[in-house]
Tab-separated table of C-alpha atoms and ligand atoms in Angstrom:
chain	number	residue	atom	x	y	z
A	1	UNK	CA	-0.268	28.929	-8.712
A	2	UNK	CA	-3.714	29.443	-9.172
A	3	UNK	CA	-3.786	28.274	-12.781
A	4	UNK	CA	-2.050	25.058	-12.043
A	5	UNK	CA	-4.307	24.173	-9.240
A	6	UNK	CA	-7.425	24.673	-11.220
A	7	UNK	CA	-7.530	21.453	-13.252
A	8	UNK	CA	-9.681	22.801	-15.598
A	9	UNK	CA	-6.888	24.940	-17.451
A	10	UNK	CA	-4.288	22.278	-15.796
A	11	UNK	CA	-1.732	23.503	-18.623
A	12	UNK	CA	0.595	20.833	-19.640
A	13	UNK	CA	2.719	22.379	-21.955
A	14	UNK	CA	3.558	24.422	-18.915
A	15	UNK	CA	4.694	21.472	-17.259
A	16	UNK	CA	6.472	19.825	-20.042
A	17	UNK	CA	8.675	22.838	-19.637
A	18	UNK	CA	9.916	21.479	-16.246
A	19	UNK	CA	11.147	18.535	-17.570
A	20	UNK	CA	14.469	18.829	-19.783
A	21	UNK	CA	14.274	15.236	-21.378
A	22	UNK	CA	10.931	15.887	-22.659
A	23	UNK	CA	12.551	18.137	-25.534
A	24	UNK	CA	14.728	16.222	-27.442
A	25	UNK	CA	13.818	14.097	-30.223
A	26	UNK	CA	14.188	10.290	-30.653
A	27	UNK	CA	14.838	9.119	-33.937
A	28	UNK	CA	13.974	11.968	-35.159
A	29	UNK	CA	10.558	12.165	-33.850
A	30	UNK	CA	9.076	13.838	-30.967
A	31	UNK	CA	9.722	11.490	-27.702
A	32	UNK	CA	6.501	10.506	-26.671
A	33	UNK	CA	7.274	8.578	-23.175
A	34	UNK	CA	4.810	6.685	-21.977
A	35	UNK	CA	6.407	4.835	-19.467
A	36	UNK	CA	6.369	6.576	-16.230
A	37	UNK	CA	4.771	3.815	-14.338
A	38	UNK	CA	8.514	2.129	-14.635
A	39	UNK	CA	10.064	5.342	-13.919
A	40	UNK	CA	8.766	8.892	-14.095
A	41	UNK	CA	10.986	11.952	-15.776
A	42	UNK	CA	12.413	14.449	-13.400
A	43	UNK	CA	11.830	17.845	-13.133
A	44	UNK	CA	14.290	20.511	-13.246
A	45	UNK	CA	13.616	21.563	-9.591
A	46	UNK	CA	14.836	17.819	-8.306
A	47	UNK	CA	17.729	18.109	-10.793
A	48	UNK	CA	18.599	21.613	-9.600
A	49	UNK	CA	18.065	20.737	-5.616
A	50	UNK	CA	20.809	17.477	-6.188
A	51	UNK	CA	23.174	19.763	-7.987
A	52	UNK	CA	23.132	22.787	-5.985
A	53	UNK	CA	23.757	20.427	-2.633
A	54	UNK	CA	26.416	18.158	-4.179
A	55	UNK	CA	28.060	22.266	-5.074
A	56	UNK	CA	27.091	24.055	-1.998
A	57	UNK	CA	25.770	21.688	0.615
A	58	UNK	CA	26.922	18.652	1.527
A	59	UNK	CA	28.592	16.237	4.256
A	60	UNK	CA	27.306	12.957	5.892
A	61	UNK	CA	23.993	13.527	8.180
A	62	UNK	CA	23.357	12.762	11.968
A	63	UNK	CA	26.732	12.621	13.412
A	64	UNK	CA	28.562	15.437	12.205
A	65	UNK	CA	29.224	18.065	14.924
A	66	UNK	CA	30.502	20.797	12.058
A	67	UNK	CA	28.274	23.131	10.168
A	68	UNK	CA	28.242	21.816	6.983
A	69	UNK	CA	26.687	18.319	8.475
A	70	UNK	CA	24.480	20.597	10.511
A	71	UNK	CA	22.849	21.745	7.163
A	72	UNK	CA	23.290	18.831	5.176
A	73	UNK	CA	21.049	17.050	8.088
A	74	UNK	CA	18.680	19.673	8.094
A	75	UNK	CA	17.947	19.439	4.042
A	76	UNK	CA	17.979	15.609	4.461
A	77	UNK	CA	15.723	15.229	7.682
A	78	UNK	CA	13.192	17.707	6.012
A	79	UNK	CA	12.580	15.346	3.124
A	80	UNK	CA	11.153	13.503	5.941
A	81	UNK	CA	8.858	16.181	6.629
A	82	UNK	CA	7.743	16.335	3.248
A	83	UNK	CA	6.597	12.701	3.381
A	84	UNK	CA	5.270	13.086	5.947
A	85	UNK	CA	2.671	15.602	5.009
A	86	UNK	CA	2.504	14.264	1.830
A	87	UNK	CA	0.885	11.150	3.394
A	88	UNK	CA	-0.447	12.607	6.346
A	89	UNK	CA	0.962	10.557	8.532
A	90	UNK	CA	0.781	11.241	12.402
A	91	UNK	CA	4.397	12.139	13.246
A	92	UNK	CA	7.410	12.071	11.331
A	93	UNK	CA	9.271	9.612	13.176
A	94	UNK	CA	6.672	7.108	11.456
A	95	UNK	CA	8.442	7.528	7.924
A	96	UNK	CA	11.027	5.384	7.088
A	97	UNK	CA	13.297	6.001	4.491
A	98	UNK	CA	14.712	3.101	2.577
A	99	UNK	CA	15.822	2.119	-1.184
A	100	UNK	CA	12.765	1.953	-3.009
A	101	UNK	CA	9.515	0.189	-2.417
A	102	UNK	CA	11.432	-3.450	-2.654
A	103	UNK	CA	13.787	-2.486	0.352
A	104	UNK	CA	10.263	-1.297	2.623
A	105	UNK	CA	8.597	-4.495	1.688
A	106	UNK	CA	11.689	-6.417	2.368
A	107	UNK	CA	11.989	-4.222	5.987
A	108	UNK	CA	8.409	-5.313	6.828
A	109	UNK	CA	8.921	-9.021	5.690
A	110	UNK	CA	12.173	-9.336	7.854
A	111	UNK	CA	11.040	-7.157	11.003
A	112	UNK	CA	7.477	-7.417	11.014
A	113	UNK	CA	7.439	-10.455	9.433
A	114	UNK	CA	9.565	-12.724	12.045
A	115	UNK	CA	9.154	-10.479	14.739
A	116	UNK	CA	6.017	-10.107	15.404
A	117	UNK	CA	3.844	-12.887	12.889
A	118	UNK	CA	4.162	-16.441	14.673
A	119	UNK	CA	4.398	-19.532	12.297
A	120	UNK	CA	1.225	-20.598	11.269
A	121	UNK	CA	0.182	-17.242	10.990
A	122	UNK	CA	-0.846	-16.259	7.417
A	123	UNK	CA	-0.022	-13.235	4.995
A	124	UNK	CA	-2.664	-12.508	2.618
A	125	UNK	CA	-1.611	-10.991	-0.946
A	126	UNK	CA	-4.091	-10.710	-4.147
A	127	UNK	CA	-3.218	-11.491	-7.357
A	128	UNK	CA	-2.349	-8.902	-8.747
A	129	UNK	CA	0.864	-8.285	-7.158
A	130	UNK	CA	4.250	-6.988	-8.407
A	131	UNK	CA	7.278	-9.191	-7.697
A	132	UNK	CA	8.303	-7.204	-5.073
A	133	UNK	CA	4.569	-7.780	-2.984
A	134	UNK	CA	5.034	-11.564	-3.686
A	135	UNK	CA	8.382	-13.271	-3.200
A	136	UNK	CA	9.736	-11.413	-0.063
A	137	UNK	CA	6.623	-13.223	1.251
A	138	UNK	CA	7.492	-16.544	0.064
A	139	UNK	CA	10.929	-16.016	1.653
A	140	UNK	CA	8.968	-15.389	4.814
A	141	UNK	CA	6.601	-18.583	4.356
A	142	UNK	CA	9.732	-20.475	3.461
A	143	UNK	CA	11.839	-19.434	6.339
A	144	UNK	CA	9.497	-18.555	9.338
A	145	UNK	CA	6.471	-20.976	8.392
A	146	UNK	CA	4.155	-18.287	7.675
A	147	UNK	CA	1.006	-19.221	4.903
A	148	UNK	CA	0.738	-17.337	2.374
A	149	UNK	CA	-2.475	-16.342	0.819
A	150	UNK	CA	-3.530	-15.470	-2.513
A	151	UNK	CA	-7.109	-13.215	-3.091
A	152	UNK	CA	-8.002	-13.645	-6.446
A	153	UNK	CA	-9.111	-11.121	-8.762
A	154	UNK	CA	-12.269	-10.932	-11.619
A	155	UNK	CA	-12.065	-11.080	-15.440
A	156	UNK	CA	-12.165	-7.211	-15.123
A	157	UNK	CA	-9.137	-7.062	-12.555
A	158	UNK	CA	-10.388	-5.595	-9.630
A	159	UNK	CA	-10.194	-7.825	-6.360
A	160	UNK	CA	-12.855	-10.599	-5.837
A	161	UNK	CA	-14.332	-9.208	-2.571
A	162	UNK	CA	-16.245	-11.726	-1.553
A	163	UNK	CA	-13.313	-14.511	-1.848
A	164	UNK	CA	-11.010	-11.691	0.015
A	165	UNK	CA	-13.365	-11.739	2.915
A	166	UNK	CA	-13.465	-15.620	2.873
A	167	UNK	CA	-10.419	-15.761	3.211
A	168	UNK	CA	-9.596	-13.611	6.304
A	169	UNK	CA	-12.732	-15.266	8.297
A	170	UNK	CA	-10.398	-18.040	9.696
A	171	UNK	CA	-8.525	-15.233	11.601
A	172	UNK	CA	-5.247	-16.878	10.843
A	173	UNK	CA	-4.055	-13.288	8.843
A	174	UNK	CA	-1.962	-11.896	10.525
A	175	UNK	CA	-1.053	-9.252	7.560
A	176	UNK	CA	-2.518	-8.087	4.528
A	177	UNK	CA	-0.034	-6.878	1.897
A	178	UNK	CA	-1.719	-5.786	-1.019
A	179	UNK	CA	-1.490	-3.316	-4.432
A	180	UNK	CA	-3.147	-0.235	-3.997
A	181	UNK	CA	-2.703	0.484	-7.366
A	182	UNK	CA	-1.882	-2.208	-10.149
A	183	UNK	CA	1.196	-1.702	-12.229
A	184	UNK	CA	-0.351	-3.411	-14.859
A	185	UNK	CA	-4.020	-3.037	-15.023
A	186	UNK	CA	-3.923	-0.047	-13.397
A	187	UNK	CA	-6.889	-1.339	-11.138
A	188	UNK	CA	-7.292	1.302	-7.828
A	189	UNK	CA	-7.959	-1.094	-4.570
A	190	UNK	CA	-10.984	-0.140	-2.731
A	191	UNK	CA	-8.491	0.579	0.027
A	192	UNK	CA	-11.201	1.258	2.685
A	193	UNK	CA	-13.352	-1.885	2.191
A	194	UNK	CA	-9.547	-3.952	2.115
A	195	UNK	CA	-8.802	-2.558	5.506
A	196	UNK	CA	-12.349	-2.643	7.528
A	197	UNK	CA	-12.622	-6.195	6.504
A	198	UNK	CA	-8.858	-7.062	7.412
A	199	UNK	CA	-9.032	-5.466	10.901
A	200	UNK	CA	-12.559	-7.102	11.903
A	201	UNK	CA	-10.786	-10.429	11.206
A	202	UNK	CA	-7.451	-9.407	13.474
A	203	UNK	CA	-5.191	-8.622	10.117
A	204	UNK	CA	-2.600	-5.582	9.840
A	205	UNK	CA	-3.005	-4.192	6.333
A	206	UNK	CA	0.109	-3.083	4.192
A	207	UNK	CA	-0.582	-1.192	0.953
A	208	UNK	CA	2.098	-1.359	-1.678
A	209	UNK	CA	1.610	2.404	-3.239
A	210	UNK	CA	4.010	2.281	-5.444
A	211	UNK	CA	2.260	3.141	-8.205
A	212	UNK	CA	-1.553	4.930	-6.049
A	213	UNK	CA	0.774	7.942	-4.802
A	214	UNK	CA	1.923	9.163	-8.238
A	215	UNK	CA	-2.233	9.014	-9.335
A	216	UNK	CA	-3.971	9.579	-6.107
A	217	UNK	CA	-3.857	11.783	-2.621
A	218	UNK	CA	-2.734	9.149	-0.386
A	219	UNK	CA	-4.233	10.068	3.652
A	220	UNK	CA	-2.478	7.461	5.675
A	221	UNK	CA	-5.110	8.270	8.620
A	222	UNK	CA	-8.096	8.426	6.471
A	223	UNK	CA	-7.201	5.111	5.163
A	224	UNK	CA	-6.389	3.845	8.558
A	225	UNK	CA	-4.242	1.384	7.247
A	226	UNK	CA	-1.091	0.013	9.696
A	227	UNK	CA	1.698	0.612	6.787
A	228	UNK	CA	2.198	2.195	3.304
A	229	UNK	CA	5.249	1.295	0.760
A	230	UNK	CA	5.993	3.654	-2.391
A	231	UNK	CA	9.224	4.369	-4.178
A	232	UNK	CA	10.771	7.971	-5.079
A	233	UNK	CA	11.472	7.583	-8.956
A	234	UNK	CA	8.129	6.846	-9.871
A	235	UNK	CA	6.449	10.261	-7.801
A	236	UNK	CA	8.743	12.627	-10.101
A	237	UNK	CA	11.732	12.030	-7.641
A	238	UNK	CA	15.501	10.573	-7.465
A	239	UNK	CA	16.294	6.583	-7.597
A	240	UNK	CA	17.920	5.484	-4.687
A	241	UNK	CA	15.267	6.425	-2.130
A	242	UNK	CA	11.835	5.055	-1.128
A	243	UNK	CA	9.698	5.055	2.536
A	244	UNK	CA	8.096	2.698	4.775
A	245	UNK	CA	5.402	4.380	6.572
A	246	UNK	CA	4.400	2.944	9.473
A	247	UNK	CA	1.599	3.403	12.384
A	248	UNK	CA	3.986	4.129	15.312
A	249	UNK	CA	2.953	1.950	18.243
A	250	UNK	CA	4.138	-0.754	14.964
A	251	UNK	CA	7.279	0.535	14.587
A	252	UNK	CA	8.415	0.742	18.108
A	253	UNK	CA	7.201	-2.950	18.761
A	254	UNK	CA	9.017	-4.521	15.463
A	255	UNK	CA	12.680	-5.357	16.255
A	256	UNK	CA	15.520	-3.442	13.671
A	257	UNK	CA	16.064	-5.170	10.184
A	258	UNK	CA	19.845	-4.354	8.921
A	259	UNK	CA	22.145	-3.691	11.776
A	260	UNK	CA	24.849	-0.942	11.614
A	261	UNK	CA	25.732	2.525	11.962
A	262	UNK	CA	23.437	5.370	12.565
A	263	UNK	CA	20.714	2.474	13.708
A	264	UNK	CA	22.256	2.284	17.607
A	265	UNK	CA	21.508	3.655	20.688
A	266	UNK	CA	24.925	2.576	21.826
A	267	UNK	CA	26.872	-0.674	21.019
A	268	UNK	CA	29.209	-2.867	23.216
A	269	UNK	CA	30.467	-6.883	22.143
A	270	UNK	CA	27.620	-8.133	24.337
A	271	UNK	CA	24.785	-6.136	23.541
A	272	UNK	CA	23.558	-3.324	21.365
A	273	UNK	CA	20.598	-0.845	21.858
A	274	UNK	CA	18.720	0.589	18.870
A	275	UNK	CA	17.709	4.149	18.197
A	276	UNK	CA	14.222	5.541	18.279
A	277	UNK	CA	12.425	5.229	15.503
A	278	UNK	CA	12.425	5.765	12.401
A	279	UNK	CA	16.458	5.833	13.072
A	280	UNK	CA	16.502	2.119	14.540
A	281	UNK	CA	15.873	0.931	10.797
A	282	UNK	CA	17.734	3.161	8.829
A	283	UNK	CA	21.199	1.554	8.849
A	284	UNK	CA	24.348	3.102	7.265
A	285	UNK	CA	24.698	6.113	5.558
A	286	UNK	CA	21.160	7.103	3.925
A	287	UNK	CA	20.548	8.071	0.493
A	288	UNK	CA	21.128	11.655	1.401
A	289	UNK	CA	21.576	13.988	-1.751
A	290	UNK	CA	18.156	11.177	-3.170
A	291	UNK	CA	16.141	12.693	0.003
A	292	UNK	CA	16.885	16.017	-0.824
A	293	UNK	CA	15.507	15.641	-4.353
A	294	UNK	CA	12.622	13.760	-3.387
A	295	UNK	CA	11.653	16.857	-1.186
A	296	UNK	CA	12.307	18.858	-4.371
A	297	UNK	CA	9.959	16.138	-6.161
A	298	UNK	CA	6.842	16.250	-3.191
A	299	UNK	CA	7.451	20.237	-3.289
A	300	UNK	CA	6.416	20.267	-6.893
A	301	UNK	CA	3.699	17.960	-6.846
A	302	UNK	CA	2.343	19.892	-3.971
A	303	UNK	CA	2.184	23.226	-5.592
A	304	UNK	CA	0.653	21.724	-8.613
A	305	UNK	CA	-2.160	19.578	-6.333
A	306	UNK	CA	-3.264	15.766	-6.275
A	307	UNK	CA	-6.935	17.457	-7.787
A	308	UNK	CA	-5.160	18.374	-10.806
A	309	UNK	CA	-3.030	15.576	-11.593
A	310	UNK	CA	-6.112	12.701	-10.781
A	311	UNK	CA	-7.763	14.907	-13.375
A	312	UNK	CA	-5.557	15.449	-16.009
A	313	UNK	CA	-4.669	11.683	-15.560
A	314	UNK	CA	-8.582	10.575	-15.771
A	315	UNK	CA	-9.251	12.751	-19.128
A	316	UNK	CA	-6.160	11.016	-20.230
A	317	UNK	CA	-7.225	7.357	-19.447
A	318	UNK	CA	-10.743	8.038	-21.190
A	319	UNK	CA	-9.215	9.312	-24.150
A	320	UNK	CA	-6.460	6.309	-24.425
A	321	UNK	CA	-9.398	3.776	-23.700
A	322	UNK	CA	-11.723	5.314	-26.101
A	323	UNK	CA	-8.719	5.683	-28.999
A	324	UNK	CA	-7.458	2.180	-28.533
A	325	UNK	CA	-10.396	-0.117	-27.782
A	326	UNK	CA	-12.141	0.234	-31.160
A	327	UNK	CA	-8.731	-0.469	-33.108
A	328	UNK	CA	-9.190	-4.086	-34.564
A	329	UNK	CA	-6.836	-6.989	-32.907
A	330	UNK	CA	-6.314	-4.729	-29.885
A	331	UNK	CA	-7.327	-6.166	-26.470
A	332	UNK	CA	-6.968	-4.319	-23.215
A	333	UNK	CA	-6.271	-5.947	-20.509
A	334	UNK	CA	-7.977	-5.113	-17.305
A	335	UNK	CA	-11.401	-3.337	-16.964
A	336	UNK	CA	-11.610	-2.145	-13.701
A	337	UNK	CA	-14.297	0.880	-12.599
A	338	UNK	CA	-11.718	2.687	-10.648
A	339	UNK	CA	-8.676	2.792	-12.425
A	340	UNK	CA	-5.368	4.851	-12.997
A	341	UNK	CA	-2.973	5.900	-15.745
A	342	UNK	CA	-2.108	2.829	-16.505
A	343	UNK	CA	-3.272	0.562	-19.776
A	344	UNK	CA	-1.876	-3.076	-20.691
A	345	UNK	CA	-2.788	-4.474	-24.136
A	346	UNK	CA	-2.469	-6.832	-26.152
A	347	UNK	CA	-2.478	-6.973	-30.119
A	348	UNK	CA	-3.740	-10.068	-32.031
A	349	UNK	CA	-0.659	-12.038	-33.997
A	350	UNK	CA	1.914	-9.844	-32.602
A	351	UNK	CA	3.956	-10.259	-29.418
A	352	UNK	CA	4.479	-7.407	-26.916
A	353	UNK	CA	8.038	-7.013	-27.600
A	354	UNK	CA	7.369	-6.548	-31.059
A	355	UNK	CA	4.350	-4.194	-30.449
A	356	UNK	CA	7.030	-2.165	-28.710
A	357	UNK	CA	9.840	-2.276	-30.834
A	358	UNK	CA	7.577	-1.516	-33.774
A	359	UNK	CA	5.914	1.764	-31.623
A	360	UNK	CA	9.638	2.664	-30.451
A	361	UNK	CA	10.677	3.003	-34.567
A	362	UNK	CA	7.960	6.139	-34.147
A	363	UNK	CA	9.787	7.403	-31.087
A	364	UNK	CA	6.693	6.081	-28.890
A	365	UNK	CA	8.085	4.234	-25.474
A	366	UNK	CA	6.168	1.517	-24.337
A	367	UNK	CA	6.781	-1.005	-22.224
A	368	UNK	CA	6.488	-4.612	-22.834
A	369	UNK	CA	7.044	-7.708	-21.120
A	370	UNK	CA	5.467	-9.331	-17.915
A	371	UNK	CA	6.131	-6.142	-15.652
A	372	UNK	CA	7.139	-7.813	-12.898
A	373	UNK	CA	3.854	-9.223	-12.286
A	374	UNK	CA	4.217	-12.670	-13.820
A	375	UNK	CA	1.364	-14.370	-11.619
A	376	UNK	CA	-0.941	-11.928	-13.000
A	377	UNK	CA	0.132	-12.574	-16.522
A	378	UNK	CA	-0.426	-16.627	-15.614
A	379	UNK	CA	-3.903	-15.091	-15.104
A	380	UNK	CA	-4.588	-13.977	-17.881
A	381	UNK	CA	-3.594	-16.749	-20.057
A	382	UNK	CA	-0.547	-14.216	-21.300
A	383	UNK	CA	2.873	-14.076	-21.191
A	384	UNK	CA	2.933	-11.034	-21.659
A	385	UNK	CA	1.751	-7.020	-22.916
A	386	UNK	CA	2.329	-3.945	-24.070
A	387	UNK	CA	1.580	-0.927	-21.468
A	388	UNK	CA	1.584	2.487	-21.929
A	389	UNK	CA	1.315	4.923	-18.576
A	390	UNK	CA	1.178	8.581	-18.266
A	391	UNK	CA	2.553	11.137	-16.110
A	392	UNK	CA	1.577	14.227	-15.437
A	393	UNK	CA	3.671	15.682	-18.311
A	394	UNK	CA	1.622	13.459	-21.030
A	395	UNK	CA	-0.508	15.302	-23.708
A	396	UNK	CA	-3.609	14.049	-25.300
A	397	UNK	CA	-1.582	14.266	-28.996
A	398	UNK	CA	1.222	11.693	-27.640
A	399	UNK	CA	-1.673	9.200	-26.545
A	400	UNK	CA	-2.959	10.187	-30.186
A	401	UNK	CA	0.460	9.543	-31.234
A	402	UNK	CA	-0.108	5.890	-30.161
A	403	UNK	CA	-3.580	4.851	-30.854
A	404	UNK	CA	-1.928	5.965	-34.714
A	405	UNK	CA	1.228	4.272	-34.509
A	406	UNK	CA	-0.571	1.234	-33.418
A	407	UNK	CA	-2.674	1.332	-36.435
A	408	UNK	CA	0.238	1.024	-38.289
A	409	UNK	CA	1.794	-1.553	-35.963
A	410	UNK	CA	-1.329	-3.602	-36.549
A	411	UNK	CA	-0.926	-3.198	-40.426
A	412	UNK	CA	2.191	-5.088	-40.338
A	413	UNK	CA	0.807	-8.191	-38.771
A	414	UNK	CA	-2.339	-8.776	-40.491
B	1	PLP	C1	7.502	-0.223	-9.347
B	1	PLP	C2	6.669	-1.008	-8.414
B	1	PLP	C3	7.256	-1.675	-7.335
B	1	PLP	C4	8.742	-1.709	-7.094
B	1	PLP	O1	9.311	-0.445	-7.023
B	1	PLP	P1	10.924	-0.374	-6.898
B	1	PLP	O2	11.223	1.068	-6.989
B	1	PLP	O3	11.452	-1.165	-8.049
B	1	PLP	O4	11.270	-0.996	-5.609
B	1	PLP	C5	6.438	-2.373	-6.477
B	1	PLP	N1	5.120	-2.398	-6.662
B	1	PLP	C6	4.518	-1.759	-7.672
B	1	PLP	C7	3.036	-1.797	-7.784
B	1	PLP	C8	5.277	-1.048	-8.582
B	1	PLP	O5	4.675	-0.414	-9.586
């Protein structure tokens, strides 16, 4: 464990071992994946932990009285645990599980949203968000009467401070909901400036991590913000499962978002009483087998340490800046000073697609398109670019392997 903690002999090929799909061939080439940031590979130990409770362990959770829901519960509810120290959140009865980071936005624009913001109350995003940060927000403004707020952000991509602050000095935000890591810049937030400023002006401050947790140790109490969104399949984990964190004294004030079982206290035709939290928004059957391998997924993140991954994930930014910035025709899109594993370009006379489809002949996955971000596109004066994101499984060669094949790429335009 030592060796893996030390990032200076972080050894990838050790890790590339882990992951099954990383040794096949695609086309005939080596599959160089550099798309985690839409979905990260899996591991064997979150393949294995699924498996081995689908064959040995597994009934519905909560209400079962018999032993095999007994255990089942236990392997579920200590997923929970897992977040929770992954995050360092308080208690564990502040993590919500849900579908992915689009269900714990959605939970916070329903509950949170019209039960506790009044109309004429404002929510304040930047511009920079994914889909999923912007529209359930419009559904909130369009349905509740709540403003919503757009911070803009530089030429380089990072968030204009001073028009953030601006616009929080009315007092009128009730909630800021913002990136803390950009899917397609890969622009890091300066979290703790976003949050002093939004609680001096009255605001609550959601981060979308979606994308921060899989590059950065996230401290929920350091940060000190009130709530914290991410999604399972991008940290190394399962589909099908994602968590709302939120501060406690929050939780217990919203009102419940889905109704159904598992969500009660006890139910009668005139009136129904919720469950503590996190159970009172955590409807239906939960994505059970999901939490177990997302426990598998924190486990091996854990052993291997946020210190190593940041670092392995720096050296491999640097080198993919440094390879592709000098290549004629190639423009990269987003400059920010703190900044993840993430890099959008764009490539003179060629659209994104094609960029792709041309890198994908070499067995190179990038993705292309708008990313779900299409405001921030509008931004840019693009419709579009190509983005290639790393993992902790990606070697300096396959982000060699695409500074060359886009060389070629560019070849066939000019
Ligand atoms: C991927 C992503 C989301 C949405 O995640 P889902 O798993 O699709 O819900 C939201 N925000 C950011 C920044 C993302 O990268």
């Amino acid at each position: 464990m030592n060796v893996m903690t030390n990032p200076a002999v972080f050894d990838v090929e050790r890790i590339r071992q882990d992951f099954p799909i990383l040794t096949q061939t695609i086309r005939g080439k080596p599959f160089v994946f550099l798309d985690s940031a839409a979905s990260a590979q899996k591991p064997r130990v979150v393949i294995d932990a699924m498996v081995h409770a689908m064959e040995t362990q597994y009934a519905n959770v909560h209400r079962g009285l018999h032993w095999m829901s007994e255990r089942t519960t236990e392997a579920y509810e200590a997923a929970r645990d897992a977040v929770a120290a992954l995050m360092n959140a308080n208690d564990r009865s502040e993590i919500v599980f849900t579908g992915n980071s689009t269900g714990a936005i959605n939970l916070l624009a329903h509950s949170y949203g019209r039960g506790i913001l009044k109309p004429g109350q404002a929510v304040l995003i930047s511009g920079m968000e994914h889909h999923s940060n912007i529209v359930p927000w419009q559904l909130l403004r369009d349905s509740h009467g709540i403003e919503l707020r757009v911070a803009p952000i530089t030429d380089a991509g990072e968030l204009d401070m001073a028009a953030y602050e601006a616009l929080l000095s009315d007092g009128k935000v009730g909630l800021v909901a913002m990136t803390h890591m950009s899917n397609v810049l890969g622009t890091v937030t300066p979290a703790d400036r976003i949050v002093r400023l939004a609680h001096a002006n009255g605001a609550k401050v959601m981060f979308d991590g979606s994308q921060a947790i899989v590059h950065r140790k996230v401290d929920v109490q350091a940060l000190d913000c009130d709530f914290y969104a991410w999604t399972g399949h991008k940290l190394y984990g399962p589909t099908g499962i994602g968590v709302l964190w939120g501060k406690r004294d929050l939780l217990e004030r919203m009102p419940p978002f889905m109704g159904g079982g598992d969500m009660i206290s006890s139910v009668t035709y005139e009136q129904s009483t919720w469950a503590a939290v996190p159970h009172k928004f955590e409807a239906g059957t939960p994505a059970i087998l999901e939490g177990i391998g997302l426990k598998a997924a924190i486990d091996y993140v854990q052993a291997i340490g946020y210190d190593a991954m940041t670092a392995h994930e720096a050296a491999l930014t640097e080198h993919a800046l440094s390879r592709l910035a000098p290549i004629e025709g190639v423009r990269i899109i987003g400059q920010a000073q703190d900044r993840g594993g993430v890099i959008s370009f764009v490539l003179d006379k060629a659209h994104a697609h094609d960029v792709a489809t041309l890198l994908d002949r070499q067995g190179i996955a990038v993705r292309a398109g708008h990313h779900c971000a299409e405001p921030l596109m509008h931004r840019f004066n693009l419709d579009s670019t190509a983005r290639a994101s790393f993992g902790i499984y990606t070697t300096l060669a396959e982000v060699d392997a695409l500074a060359d094949g886009l060389i070629r790429v560019r070849e066939f335009f000019q």
